[in-house]
mmCIF file of C-alpha atoms and ligand atoms in Angstrom:
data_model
loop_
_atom_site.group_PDB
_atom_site.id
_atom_site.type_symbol
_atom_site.label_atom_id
_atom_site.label_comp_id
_atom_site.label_asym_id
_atom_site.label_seq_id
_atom_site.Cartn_x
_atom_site.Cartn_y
_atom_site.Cartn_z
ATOM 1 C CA UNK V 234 18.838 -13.514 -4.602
ATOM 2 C CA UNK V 235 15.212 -12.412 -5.729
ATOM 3 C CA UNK V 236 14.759 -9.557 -8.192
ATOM 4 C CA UNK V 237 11.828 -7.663 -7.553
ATOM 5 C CA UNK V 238 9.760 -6.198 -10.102
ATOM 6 C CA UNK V 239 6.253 -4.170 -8.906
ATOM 7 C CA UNK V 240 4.759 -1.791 -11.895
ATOM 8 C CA UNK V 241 0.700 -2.035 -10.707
ATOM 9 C CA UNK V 242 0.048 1.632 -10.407
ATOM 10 C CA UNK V 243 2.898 4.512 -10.837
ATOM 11 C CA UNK V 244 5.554 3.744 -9.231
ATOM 12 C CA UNK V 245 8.410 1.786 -11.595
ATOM 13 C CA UNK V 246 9.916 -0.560 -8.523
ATOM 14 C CA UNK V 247 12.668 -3.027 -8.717
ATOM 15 C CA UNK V 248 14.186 -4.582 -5.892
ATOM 16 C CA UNK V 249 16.234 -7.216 -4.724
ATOM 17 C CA UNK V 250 15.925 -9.365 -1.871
ATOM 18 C CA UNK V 251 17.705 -12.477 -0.559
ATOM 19 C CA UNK V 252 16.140 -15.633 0.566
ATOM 20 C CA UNK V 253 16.734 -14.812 3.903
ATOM 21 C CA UNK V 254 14.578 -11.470 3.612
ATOM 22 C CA UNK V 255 17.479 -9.065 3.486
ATOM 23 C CA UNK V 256 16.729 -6.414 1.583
ATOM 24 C CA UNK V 257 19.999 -5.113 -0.687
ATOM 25 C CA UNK V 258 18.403 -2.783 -3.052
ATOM 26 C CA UNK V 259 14.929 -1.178 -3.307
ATOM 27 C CA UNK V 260 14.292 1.618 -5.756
ATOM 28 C CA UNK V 261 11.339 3.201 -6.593
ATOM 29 C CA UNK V 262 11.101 5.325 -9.556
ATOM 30 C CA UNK V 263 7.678 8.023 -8.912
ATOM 31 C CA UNK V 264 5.496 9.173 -11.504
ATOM 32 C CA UNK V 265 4.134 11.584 -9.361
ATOM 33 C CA UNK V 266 4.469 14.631 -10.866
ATOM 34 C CA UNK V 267 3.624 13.123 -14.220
ATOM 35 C CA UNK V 268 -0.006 12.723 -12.945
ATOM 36 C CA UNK V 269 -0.170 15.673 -10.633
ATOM 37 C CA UNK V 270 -1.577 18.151 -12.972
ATOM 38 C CA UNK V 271 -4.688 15.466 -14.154
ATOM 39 C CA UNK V 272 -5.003 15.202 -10.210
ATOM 40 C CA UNK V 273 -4.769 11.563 -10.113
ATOM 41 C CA UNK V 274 -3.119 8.445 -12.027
ATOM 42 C CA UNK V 275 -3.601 8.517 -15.854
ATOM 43 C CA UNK V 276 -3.526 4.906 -16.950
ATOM 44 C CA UNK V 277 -2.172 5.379 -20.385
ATOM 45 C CA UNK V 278 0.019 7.909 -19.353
ATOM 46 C CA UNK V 279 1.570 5.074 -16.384
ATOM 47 C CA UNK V 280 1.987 1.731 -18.649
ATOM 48 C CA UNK V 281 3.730 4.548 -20.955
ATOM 49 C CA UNK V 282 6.501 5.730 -18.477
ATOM 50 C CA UNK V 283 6.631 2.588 -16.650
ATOM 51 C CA UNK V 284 7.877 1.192 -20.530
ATOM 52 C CA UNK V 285 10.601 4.216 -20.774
ATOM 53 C CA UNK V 286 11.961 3.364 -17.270
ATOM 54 C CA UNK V 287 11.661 -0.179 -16.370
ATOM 55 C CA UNK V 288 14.584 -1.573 -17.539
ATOM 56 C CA UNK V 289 17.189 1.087 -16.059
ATOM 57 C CA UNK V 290 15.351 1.099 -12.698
ATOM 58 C CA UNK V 291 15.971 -2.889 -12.912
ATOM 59 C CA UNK V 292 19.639 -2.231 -13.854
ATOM 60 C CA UNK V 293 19.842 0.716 -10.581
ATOM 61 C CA UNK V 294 17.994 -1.720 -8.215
ATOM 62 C CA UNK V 295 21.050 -4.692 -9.282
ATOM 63 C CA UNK V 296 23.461 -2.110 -9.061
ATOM 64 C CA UNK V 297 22.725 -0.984 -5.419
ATOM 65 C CA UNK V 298 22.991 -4.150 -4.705
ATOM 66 C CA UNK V 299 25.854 -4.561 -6.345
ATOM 67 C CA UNK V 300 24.610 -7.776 -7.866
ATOM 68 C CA UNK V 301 24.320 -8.652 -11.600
ATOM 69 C CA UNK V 302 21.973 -10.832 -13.504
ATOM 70 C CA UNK V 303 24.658 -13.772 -12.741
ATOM 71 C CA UNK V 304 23.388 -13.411 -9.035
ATOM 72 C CA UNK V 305 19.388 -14.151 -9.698
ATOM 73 C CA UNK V 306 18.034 -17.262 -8.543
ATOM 74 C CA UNK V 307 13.976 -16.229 -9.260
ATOM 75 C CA UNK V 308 12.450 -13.385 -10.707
ATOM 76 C CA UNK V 309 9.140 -12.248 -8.705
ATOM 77 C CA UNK V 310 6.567 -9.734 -10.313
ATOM 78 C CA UNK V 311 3.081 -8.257 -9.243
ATOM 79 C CA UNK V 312 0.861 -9.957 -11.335
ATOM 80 C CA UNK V 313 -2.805 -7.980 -9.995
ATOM 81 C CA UNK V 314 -4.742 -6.611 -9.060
ATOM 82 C CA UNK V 315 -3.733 -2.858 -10.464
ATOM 83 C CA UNK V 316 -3.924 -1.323 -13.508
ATOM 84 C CA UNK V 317 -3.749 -3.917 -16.303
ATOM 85 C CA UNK V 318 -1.359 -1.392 -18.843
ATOM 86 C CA UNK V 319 0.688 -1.279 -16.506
ATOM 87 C CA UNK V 320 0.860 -4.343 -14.592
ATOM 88 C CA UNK V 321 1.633 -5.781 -18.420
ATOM 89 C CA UNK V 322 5.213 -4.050 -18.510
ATOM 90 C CA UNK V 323 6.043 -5.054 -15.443
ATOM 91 C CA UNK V 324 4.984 -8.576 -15.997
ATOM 92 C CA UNK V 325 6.392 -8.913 -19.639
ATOM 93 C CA UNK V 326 9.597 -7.366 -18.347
ATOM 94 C CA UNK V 327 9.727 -10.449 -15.583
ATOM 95 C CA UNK V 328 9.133 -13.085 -18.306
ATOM 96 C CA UNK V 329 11.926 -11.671 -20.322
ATOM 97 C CA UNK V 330 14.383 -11.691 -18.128
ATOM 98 C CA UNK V 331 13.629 -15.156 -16.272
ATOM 99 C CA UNK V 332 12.827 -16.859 -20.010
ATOM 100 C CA UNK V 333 16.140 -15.322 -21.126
ATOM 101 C CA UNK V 334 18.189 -17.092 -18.071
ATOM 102 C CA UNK V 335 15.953 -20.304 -17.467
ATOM 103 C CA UNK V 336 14.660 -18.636 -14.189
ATOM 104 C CA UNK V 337 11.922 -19.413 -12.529
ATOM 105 C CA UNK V 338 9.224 -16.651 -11.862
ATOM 106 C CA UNK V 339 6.934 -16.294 -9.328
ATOM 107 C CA UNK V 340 3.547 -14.371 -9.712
ATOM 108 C CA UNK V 341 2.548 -12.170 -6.428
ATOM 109 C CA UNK V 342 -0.679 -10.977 -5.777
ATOM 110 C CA UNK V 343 -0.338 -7.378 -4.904
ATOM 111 C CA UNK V 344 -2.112 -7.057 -1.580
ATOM 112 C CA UNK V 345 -0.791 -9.993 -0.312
ATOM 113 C CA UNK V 346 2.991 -8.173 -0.588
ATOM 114 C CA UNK V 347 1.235 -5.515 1.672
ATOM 115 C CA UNK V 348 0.113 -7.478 4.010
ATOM 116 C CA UNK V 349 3.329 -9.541 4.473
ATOM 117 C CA UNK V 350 5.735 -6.854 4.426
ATOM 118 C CA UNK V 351 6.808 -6.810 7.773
ATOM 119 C CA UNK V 352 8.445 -10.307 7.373
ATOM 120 C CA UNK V 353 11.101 -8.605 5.884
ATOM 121 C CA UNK V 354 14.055 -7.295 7.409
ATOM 122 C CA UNK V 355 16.199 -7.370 10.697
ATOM 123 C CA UNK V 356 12.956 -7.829 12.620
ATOM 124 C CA UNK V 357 10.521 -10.224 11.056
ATOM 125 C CA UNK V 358 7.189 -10.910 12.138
ATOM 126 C CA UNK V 359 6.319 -14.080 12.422
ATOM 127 C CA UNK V 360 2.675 -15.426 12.040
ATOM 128 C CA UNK V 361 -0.049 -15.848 13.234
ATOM 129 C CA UNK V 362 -0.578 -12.369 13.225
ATOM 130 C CA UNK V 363 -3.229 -10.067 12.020
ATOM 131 C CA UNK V 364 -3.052 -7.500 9.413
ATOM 132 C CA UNK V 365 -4.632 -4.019 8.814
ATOM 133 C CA UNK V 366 -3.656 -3.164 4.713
ATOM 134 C CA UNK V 367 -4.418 0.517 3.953
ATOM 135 C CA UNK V 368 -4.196 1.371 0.309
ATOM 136 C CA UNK V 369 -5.133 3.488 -2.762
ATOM 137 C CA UNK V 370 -7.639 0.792 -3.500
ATOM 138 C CA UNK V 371 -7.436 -1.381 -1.214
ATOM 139 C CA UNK V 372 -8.538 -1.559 2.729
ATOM 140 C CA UNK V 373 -8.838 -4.765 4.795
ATOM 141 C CA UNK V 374 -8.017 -6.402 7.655
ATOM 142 C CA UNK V 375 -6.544 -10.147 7.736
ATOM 143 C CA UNK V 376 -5.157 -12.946 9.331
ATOM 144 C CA UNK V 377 -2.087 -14.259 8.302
ATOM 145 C CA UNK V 378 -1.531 -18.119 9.569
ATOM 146 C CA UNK V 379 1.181 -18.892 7.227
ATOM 147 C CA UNK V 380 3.440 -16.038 5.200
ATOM 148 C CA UNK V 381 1.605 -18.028 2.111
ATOM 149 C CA UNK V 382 -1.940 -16.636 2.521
ATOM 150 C CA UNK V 383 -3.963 -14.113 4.195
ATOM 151 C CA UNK V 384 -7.360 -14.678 5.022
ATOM 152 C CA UNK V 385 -10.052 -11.731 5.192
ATOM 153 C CA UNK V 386 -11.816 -11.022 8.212
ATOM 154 C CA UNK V 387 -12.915 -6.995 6.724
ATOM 155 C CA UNK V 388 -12.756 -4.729 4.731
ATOM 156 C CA UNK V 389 -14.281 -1.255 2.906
ATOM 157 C CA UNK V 390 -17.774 -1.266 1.422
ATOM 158 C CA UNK V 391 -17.007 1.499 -0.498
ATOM 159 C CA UNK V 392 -13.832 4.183 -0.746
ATOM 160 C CA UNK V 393 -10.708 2.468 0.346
ATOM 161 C CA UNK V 394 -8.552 4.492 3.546
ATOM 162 C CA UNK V 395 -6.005 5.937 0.488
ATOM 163 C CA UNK V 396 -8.551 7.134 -1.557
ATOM 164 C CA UNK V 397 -10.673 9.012 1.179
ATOM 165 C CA UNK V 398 -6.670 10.606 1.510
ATOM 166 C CA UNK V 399 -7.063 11.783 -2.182
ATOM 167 C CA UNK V 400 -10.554 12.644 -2.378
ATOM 168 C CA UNK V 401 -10.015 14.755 0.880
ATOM 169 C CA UNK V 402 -7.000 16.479 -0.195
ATOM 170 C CA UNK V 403 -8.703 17.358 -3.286
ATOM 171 C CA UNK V 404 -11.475 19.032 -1.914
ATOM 172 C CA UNK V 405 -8.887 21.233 0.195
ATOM 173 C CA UNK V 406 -7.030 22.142 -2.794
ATOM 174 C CA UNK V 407 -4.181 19.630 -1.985
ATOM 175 C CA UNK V 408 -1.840 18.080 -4.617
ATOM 176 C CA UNK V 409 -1.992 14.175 -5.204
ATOM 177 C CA UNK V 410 -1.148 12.086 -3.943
ATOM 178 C CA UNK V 411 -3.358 13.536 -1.067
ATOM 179 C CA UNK V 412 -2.098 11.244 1.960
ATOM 180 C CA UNK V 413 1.142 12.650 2.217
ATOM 181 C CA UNK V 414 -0.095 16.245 2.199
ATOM 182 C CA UNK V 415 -2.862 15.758 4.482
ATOM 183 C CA UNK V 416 -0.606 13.825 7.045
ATOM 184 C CA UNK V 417 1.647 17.363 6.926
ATOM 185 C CA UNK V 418 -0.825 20.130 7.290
ATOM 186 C CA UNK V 419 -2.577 18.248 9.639
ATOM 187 C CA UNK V 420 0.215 18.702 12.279
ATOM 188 C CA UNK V 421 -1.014 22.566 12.437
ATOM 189 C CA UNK V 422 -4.563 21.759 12.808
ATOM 190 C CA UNK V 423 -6.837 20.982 15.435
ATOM 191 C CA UNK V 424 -8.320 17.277 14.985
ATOM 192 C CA UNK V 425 -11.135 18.672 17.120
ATOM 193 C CA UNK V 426 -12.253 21.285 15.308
ATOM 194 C CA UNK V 427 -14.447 19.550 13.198
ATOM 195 C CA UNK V 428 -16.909 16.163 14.049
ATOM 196 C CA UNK V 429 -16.653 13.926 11.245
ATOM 197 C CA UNK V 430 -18.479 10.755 10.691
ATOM 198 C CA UNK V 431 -16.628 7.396 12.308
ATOM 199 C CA UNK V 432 -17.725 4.811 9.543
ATOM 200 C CA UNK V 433 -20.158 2.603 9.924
ATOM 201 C CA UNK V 434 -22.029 1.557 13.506
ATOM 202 C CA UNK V 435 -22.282 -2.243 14.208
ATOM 203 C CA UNK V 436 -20.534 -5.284 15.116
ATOM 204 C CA UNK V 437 -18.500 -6.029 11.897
ATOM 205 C CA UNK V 438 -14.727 -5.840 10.918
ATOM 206 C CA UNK V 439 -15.723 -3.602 7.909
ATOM 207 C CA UNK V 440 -15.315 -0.222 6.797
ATOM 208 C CA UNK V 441 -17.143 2.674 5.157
ATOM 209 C CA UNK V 442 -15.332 6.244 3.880
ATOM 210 C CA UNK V 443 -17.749 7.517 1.278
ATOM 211 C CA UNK V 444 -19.940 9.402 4.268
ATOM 212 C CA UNK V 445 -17.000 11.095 5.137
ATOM 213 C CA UNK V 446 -15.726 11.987 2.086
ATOM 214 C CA UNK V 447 -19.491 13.894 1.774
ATOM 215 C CA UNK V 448 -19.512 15.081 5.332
ATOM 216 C CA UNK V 449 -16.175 16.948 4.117
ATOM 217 C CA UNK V 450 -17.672 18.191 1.222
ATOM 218 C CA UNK V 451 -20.440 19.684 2.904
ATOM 219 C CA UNK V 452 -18.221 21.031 5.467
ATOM 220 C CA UNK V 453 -16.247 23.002 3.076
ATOM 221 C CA UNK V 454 -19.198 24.347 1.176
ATOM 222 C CA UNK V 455 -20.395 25.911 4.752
ATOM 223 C CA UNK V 456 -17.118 27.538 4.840
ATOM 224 C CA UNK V 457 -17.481 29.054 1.461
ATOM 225 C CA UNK V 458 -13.918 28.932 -0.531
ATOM 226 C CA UNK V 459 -12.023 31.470 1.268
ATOM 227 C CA UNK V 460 -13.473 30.218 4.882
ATOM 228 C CA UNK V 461 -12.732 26.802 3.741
ATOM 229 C CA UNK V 462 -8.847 27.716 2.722
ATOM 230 C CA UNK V 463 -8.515 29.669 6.009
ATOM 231 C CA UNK V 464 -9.065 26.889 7.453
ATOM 232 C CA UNK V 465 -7.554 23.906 5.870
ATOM 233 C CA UNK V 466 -5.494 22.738 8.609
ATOM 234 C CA UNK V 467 -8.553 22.156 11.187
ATOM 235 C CA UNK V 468 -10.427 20.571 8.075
ATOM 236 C CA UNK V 469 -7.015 18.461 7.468
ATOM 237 C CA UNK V 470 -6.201 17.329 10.826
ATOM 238 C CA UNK V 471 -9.923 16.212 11.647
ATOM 239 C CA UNK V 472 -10.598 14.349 8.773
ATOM 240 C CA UNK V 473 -7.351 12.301 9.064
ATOM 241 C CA UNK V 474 -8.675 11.716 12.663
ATOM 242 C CA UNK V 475 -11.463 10.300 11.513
ATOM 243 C CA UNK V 476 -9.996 8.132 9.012
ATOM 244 C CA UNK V 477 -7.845 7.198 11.573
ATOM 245 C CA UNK V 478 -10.104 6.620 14.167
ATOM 246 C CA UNK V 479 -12.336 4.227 11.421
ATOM 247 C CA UNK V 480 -8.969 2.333 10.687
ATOM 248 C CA UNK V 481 -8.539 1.518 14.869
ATOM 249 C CA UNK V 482 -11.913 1.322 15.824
ATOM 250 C CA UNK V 483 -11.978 -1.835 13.086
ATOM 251 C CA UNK V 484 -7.761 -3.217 13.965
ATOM 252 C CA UNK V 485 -9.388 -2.868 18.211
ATOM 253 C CA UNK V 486 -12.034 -5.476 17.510
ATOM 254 C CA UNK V 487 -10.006 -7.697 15.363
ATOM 255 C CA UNK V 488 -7.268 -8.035 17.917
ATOM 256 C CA UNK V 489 -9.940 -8.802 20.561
ATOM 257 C CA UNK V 490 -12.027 -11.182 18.708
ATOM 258 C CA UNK V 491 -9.450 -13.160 17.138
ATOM 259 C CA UNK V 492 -6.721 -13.074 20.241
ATOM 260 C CA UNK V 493 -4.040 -12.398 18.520
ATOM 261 C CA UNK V 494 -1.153 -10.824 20.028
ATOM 262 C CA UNK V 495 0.506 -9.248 16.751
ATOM 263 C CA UNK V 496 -0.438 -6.542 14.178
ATOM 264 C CA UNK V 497 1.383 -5.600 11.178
ATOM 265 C CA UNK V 498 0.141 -2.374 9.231
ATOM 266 C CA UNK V 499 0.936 -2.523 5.522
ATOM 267 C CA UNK V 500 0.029 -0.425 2.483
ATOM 268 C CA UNK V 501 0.442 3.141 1.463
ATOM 269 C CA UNK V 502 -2.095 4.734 4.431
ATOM 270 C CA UNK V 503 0.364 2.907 6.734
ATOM 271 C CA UNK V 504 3.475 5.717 6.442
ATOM 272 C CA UNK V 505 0.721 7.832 7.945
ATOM 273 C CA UNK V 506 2.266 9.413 10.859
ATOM 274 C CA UNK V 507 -0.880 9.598 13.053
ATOM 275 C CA UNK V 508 -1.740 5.738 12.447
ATOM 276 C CA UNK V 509 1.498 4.674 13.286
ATOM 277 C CA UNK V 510 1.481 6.579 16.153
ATOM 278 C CA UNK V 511 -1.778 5.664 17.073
ATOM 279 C CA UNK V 512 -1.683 1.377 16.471
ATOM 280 C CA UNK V 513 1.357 2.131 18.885
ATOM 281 C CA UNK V 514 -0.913 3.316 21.549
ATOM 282 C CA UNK V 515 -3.738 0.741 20.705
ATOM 283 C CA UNK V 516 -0.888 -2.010 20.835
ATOM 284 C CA UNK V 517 0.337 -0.465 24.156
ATOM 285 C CA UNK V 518 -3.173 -0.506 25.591
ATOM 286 C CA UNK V 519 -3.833 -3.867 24.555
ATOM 287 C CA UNK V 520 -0.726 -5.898 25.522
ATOM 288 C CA UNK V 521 0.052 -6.336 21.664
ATOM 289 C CA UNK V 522 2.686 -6.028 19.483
ATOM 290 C CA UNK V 523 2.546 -3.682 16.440
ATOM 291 C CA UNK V 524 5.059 -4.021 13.236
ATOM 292 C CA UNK V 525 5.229 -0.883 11.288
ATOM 293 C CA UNK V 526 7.200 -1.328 8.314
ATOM 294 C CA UNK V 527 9.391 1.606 7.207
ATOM 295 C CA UNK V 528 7.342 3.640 5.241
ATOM 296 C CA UNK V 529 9.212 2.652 2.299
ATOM 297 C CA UNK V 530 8.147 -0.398 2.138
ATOM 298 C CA UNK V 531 4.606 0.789 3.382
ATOM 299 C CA UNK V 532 3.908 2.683 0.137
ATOM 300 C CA UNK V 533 4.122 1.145 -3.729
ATOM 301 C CA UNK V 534 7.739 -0.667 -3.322
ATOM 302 C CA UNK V 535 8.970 -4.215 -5.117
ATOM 303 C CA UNK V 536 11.168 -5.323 -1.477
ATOM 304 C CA UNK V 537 7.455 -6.409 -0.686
ATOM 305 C CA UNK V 538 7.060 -8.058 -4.160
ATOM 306 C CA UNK V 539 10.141 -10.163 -3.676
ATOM 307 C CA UNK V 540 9.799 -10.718 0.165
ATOM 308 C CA UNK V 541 6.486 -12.193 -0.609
ATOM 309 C CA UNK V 542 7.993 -14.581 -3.148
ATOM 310 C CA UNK V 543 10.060 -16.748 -0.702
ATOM 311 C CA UNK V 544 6.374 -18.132 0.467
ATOM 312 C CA UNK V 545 5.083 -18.916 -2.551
ATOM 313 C CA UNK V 546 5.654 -21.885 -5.048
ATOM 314 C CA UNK V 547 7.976 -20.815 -8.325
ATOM 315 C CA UNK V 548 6.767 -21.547 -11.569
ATOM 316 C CA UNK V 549 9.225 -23.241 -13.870
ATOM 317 C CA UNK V 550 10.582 -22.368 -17.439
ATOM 318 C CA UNK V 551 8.592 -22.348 -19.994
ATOM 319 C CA UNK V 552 5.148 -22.806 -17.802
ATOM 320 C CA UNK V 553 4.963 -18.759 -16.850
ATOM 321 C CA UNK V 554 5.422 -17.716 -20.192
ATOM 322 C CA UNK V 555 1.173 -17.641 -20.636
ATOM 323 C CA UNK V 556 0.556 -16.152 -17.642
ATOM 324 C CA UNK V 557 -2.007 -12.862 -17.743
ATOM 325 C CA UNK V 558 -1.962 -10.054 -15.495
ATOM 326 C CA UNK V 559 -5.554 -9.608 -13.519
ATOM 327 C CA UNK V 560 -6.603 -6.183 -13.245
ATOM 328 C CA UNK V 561 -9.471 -7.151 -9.773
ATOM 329 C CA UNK V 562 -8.773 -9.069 -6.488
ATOM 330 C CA UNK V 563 -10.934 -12.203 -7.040
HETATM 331 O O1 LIG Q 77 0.013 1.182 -1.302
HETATM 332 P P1 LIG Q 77 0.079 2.413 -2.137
HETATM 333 O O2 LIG Q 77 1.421 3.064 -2.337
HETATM 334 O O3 LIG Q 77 -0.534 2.164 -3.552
HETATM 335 C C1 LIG Q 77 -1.659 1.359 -3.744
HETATM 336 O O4 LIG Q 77 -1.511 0.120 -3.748
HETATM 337 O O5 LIG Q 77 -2.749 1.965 -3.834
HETATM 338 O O6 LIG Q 77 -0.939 3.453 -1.464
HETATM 339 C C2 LIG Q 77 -1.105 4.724 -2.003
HETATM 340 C C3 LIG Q 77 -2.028 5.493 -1.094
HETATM 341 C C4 LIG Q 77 -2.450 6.839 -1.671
HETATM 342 O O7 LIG Q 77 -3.840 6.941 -1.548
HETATM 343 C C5 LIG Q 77 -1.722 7.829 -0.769
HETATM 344 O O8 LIG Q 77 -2.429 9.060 -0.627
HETATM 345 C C6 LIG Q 77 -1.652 7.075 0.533
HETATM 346 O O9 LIG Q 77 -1.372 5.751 0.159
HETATM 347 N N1 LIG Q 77 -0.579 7.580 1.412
HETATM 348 C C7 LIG Q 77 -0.818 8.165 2.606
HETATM 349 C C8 LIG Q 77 0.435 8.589 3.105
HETATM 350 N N2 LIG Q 77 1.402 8.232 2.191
HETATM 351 C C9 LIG Q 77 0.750 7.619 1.167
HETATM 352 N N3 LIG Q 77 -1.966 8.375 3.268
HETATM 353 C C10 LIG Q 77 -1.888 9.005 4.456
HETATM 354 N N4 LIG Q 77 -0.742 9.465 4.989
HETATM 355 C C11 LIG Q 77 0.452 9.279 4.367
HETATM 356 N N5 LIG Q 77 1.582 9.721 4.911
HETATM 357 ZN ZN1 LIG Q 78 -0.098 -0.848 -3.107
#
């Protein structure tokens, strides 16, 4: 077995995983509503509560599994890119527990876990495929040869797909996070209603969200407040079209350049019910196959973490012991 730990942001997540990617245990533990009244994650505030909760969320994710300590054979943690604080419990939490046992530990790079999460489960992808991660901070599209490595063909200039979410949903007077909410007002909007930008013109694989972001902004200051609340749904449901429509526009031309018959979507934006819906139809269109991880292992989750792990080399006892957490992709 693999235990799982992912602290990067604010979700506390422990998992664990066995070597053949079955997942037996995956629990998240939200900080949400911790950060909900500063309207987005306070750092401080996350490496703080990730410290109160780590260890029991550890002890629930072994539990579900109904696994002890006794049953670890490697202990895999997000080492970066995220928010250093935090990343640190997680990480010093791994070291502890593989030192104490003379595990080895394996260091996973964040948005690599995204992008290989659909080899987990009863349905694994197998590679070459390509890869469309959609996060908080993070939005690119890859190619995955080997479950090892991704390789960058795209990605955002600016805003990443998660954050235009936020930024969005904050400007309609949405709670945060701002994907989820978005995702369920839009379903009582029109995605016509309004013409947002579609990212940036040309040939490229990469992506642009800070026009839009401004196009909403203006759109709601024509509306003055009350004729901008009136209509929140039509502002909701075309911006996530449009964020959409960037996202597809970008995964269309990948697929056809690089002819590859499979796309996986990975990362938070990815439990987006209009993106899943619509890779399905892109897929459809195109003769491809589409994996679409359950959301729960879309969003923040450490089944990815430890799923990841079974690709990548261990590092032996004492040898992790210096490792650092990074808080930027390099
Ligand atoms: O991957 P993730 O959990 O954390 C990061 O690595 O950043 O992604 C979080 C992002 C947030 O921006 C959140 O608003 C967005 O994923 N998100 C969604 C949905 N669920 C989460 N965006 C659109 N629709 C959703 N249903
Ligand atoms: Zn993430």
């Amino acid at each position: 077995m693999i235990l799982g730990v992912e602290t990067s942001c604010d979700d506390t997540c422990a998992a664990v995983v066995s070597r053949a990617g079955e997942i037996c245990s995956n629990v998240v533990a939200s900080q949400g509503l911790l950060h909900e009244r500063y309207g987005g994650v306070v750092p401080e505030i996350a490496s703080r509560r990730h410290l109160e909760v780590v260890g029991p969320v550890i002890e629930d994710a072994l539990e579900r599994a109904r696994a002890s300590l006794d049953d670890v054979g490697s202990v895999a943690v997000t080492d970066g890119p995220g928010l250093i604080g935090a990343l640190l419990v997680g990480l010093s939490t791994a070291k502890a527990i593989a030192a104490a046992r003379r595990l080895p530990l394996v260091a996973v790079d964040h948005l690599h876990a995204h992008a290989v999460a659909s080899t987990l489960g009863p349905d694994p992808i197998e590679p070459p495929f390509l890869v469309l991660v959609a996060s908080g901070g993070h939005t690119f599209l890859a190619r995955v040869e080997e479950p090892s490595s991704h390789v960058k063909i795209g990605g955002t200039l600016d805003d990443a797909a998660g954050e235009a979410f936020d930024k969005g949903a904050r400007l309609l007077g949405l709670g945060y996070p701002g994907g989820p909410a978005i995702d369920q007002l839009a379903r009582e909007g029109d995605p016509a209603a309004f013409d947002f930008p579609r990212s940036l013109p040309g040939t490229g694989l990469d992506f642009s969200f800070s026009g839009l972001k401004t196009a909403l902004l203006y759109a709601v200051r024509g509306l003055g407040e009350r004729g901008a609340h009136g209509r929140r749904a039509d502002l909701a449901a075309s911006y996530q079209r449009a964020i959409v429509d960037a996202l597809l526009m970008r995964a269309r031309k990948a697929l056809t350049r690089e002819r590859i018959g499979r796309l996986a979507l990975g990362g938070g934006v990815a439990a987006n019910s209009e993106l899943r819906r619509r890779a399905g139809d892109l897929c459809g269109e195109l003769g491809c196959a589409l994996w679409c991880p359950d959301a729960s292992l879309c969003t923040d989750n450490a089944a990815m973490v430890a799923g990841a792990a079974r690709f990548l080399e261990p590092l032996p006892y004492p040898d992790y012991l210096a490792l650092d957490a990074f808080a930027r992709a390099a």
